Tab-separated table of C-alpha atoms in Angstrom:
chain	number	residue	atom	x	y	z
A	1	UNK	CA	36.980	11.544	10.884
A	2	UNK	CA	40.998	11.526	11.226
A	3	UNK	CA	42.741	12.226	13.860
A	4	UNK	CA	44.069	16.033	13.813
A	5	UNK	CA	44.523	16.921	17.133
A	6	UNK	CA	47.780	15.198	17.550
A	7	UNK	CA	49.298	17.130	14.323
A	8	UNK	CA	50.382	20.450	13.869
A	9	UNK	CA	48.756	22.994	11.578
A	10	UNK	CA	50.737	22.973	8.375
A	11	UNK	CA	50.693	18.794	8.830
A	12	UNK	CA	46.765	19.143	9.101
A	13	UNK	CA	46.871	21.598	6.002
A	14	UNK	CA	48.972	18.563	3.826
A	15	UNK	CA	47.376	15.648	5.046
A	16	UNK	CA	43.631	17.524	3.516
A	17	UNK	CA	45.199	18.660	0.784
A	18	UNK	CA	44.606	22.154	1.473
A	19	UNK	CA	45.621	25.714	1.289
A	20	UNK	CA	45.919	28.825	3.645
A	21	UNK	CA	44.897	30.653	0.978
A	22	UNK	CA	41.553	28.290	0.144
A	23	UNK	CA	40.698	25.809	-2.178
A	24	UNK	CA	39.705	26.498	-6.016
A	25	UNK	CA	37.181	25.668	-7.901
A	26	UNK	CA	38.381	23.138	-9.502
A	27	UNK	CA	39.828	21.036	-6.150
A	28	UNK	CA	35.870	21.851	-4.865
A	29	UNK	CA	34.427	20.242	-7.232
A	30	UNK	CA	36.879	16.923	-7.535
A	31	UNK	CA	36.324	16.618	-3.451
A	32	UNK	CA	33.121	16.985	-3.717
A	33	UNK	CA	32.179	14.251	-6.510
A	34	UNK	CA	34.563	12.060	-3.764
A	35	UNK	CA	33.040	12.536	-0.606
A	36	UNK	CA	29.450	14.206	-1.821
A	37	UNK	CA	27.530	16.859	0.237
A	38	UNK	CA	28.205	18.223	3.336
A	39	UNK	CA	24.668	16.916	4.986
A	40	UNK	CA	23.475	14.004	7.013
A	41	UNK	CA	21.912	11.756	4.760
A	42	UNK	CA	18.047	10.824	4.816
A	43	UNK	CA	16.656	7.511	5.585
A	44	UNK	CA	13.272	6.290	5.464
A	45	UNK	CA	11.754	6.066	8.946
A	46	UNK	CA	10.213	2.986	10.596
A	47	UNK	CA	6.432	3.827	12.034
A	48	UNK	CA	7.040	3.219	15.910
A	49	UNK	CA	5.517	0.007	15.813
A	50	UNK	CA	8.066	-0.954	12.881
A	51	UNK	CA	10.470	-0.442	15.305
A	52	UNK	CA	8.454	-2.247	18.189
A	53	UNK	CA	7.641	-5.057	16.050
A	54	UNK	CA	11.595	-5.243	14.799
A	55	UNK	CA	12.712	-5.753	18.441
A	56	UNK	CA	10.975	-9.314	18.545
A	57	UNK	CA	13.692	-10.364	15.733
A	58	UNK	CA	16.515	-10.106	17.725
A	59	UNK	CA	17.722	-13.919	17.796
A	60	UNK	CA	17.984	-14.268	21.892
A	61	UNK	CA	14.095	-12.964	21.859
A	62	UNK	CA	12.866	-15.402	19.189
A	63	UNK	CA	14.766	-17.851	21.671
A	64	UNK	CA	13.125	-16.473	24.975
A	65	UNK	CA	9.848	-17.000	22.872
A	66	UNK	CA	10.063	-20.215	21.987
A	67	UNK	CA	11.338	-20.912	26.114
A	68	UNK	CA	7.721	-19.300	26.709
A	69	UNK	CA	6.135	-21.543	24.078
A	70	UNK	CA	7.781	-24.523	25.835
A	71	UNK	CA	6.916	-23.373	29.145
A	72	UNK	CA	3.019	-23.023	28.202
A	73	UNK	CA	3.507	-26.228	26.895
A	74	UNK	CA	4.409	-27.727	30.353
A	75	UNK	CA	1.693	-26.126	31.874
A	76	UNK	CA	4.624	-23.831	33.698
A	77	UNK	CA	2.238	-20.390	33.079
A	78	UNK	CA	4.094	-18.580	35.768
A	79	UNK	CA	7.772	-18.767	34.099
A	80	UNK	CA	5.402	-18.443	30.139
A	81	UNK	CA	4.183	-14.951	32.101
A	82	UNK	CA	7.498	-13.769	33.050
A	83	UNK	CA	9.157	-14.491	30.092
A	84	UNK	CA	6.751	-12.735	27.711
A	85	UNK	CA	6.756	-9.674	30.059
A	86	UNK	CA	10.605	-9.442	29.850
A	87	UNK	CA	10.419	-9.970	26.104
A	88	UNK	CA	7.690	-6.760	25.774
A	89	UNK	CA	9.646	-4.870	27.929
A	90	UNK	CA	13.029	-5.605	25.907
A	91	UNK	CA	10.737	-4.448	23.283
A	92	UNK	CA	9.805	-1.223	24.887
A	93	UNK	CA	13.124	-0.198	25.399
A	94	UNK	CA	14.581	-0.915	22.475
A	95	UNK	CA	12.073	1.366	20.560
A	96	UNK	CA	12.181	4.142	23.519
A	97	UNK	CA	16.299	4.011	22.503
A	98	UNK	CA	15.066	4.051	18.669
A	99	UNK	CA	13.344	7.642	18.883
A	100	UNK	CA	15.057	9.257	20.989
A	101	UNK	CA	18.000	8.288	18.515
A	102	UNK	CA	16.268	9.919	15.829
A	103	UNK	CA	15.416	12.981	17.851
A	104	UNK	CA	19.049	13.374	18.285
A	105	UNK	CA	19.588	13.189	15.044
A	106	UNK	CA	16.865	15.626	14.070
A	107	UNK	CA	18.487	17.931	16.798
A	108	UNK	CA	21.665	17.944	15.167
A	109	UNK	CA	20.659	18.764	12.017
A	110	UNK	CA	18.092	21.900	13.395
A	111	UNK	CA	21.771	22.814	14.980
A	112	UNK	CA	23.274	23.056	11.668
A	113	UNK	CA	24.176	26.320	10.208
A	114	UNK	CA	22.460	27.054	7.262
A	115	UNK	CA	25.383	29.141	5.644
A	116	UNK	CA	29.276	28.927	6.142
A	117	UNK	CA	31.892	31.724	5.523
A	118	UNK	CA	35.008	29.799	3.663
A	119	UNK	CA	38.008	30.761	1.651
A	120	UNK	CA	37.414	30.248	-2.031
A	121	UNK	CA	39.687	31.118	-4.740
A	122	UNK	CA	41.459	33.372	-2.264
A	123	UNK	CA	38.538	35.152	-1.394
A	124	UNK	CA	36.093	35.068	1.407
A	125	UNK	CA	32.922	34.015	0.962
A	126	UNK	CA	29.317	32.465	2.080
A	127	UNK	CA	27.802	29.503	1.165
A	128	UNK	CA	25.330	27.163	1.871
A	129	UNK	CA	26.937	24.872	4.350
A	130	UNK	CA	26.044	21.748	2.444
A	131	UNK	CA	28.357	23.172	0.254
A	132	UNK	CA	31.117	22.942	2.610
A	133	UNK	CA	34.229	20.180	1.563
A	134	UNK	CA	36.661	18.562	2.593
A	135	UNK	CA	39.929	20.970	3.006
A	136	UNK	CA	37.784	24.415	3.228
A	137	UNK	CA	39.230	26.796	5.278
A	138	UNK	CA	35.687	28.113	6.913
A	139	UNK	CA	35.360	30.936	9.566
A	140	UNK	CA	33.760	30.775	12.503
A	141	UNK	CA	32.537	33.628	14.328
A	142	UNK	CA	30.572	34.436	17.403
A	143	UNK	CA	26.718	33.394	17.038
A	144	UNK	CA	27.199	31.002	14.418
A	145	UNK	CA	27.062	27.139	14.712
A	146	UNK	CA	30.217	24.893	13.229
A	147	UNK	CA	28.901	23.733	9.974
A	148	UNK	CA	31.530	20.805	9.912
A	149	UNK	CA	33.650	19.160	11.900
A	150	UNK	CA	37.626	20.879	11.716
A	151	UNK	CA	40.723	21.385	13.177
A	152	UNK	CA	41.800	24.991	14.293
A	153	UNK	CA	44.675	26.574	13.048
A	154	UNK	CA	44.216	29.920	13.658
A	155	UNK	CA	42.947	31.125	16.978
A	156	UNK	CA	42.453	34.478	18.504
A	157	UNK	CA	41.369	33.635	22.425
A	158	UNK	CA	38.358	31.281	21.203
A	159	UNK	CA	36.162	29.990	23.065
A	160	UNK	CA	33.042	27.906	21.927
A	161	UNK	CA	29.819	26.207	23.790
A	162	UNK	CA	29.507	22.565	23.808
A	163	UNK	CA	26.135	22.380	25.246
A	164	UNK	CA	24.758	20.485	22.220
A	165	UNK	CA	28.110	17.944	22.853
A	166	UNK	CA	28.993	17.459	26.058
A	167	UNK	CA	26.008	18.884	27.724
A	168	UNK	CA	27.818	21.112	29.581
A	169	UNK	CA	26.590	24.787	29.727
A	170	UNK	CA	30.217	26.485	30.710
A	171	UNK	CA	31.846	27.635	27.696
A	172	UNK	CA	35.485	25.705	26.493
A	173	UNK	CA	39.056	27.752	25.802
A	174	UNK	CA	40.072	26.483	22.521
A	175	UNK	CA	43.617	26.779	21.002
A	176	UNK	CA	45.523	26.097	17.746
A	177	UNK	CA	48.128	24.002	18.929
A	178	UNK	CA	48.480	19.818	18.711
A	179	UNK	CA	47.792	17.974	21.534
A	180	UNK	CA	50.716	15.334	22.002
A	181	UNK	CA	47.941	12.272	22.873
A	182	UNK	CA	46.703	9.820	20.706
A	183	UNK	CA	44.346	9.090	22.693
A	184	UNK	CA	42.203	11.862	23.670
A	185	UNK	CA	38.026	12.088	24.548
A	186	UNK	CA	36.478	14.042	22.028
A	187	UNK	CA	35.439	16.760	24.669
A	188	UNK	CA	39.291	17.093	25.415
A	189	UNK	CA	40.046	18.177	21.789
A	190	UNK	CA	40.866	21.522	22.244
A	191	UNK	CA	42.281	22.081	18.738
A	192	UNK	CA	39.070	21.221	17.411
A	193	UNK	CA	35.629	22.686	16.598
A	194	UNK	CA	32.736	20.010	15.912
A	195	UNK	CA	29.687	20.536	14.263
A	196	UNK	CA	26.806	22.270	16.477
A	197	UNK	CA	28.769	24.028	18.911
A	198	UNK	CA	28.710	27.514	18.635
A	199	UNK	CA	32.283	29.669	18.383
A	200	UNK	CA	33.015	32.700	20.371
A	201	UNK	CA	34.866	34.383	18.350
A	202	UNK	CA	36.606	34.744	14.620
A	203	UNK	CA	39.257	32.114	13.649
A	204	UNK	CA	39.997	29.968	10.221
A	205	UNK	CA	39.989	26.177	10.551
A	206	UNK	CA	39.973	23.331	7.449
A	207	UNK	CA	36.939	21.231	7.441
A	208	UNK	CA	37.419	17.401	8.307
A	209	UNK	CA	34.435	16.509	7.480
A	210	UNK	CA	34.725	12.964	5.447
């Protein structure tokens, strides 16, 4: 994703290509065969011990392995016993990080909205948000959760939960206006809506979703 937050509206507007007034059907459909659907793309999943089993491929393991080998070898079982143990446990971890990882990733996509209100053609309308491209201006309104990531531009005393973000439970003022900062934790993006997080209320922003 760009960097928006440091730009002003109209800059965001020219640097997506798009219009106040929405894009056509025609710009839709080029965007679209460019950056593809608005939707987290499937992979296959690994059985969870596929994963398990993966974590003993890790090049330092295979080498603690082979020091365990070497210390059976000597006839050194205590060091043989600790290393293995450290080596499972690495193992553990690693596939404990795995699922929850994927159970993020499930999250966010139950979080997804299953329809989006853009500007098409110059009119207002609802589509799936899988639909959703590149340059859309979409509305967000109270109740609904961001079906993209985008910048604000228009805001009418907005503010939005970032529970499923940040983690915090205290909603967050938004505004339309740049923030001067490179620099600047993705929490701290004012200017911005993400995709998730749940608006309080109306306002237009462009999808940044690439």
């Amino acid at each position: 994703m760009q960097n928006l937050h440091n730009k002003t509206a109209d800059q965001v507007l020219a640097l997506l290509n798009a219009d106040i007034n929405g894009l056509n059907d025609r710009d839709v459909n080029r965007i679209r065969s460019e950056y593809g659907y608005n939707e987290l793309k499937e992979t296959k999943k690994k059985s969870v011990f596929s994963v398990f089993f993966s974590q003993f491929t890790d090049f330092l393991v295979i080498i603690l392995l082979v020091a365990a080998l070497v210390s059976i070898f000597l006839r050194d079982y205590e060091s043989a016993v600790v290393i293995i143990a450290v080596t499972i446990l690495n193992a553990f971890l690693g596939t404990v990080q795995h699922v929850k990882a994927e159970r993020s990733l499930e999250s966010l996509k139950a979080l997804a909205s299953p329809l989006a209100r853009v500007l098409r053609n110059g009119y207002k309308v609802e589509i799936p948000s899988r639909e959703v491209v590149v340059g859309d201006i979409m509305y967000l309104e109270a109740g609904d959760y961001v079906s993209a990531d985008c910048r604000i531009i228009e805001n009418h005393s907005l503010q939005a939960n970032e529970s499923s973000l940040t983690g915090e439970s205290v909603s967050v003022a938004k505004s339309d206006e740049k923030i001067d900062a490179v620099e600047v934790p993705v929490a701290d993006r004012k200017n911005m809506a993400f995709t998730g997080t749940q608006p309080q209320p109306q306002l237009p922003c462009p999808n940044n979703n690439r």
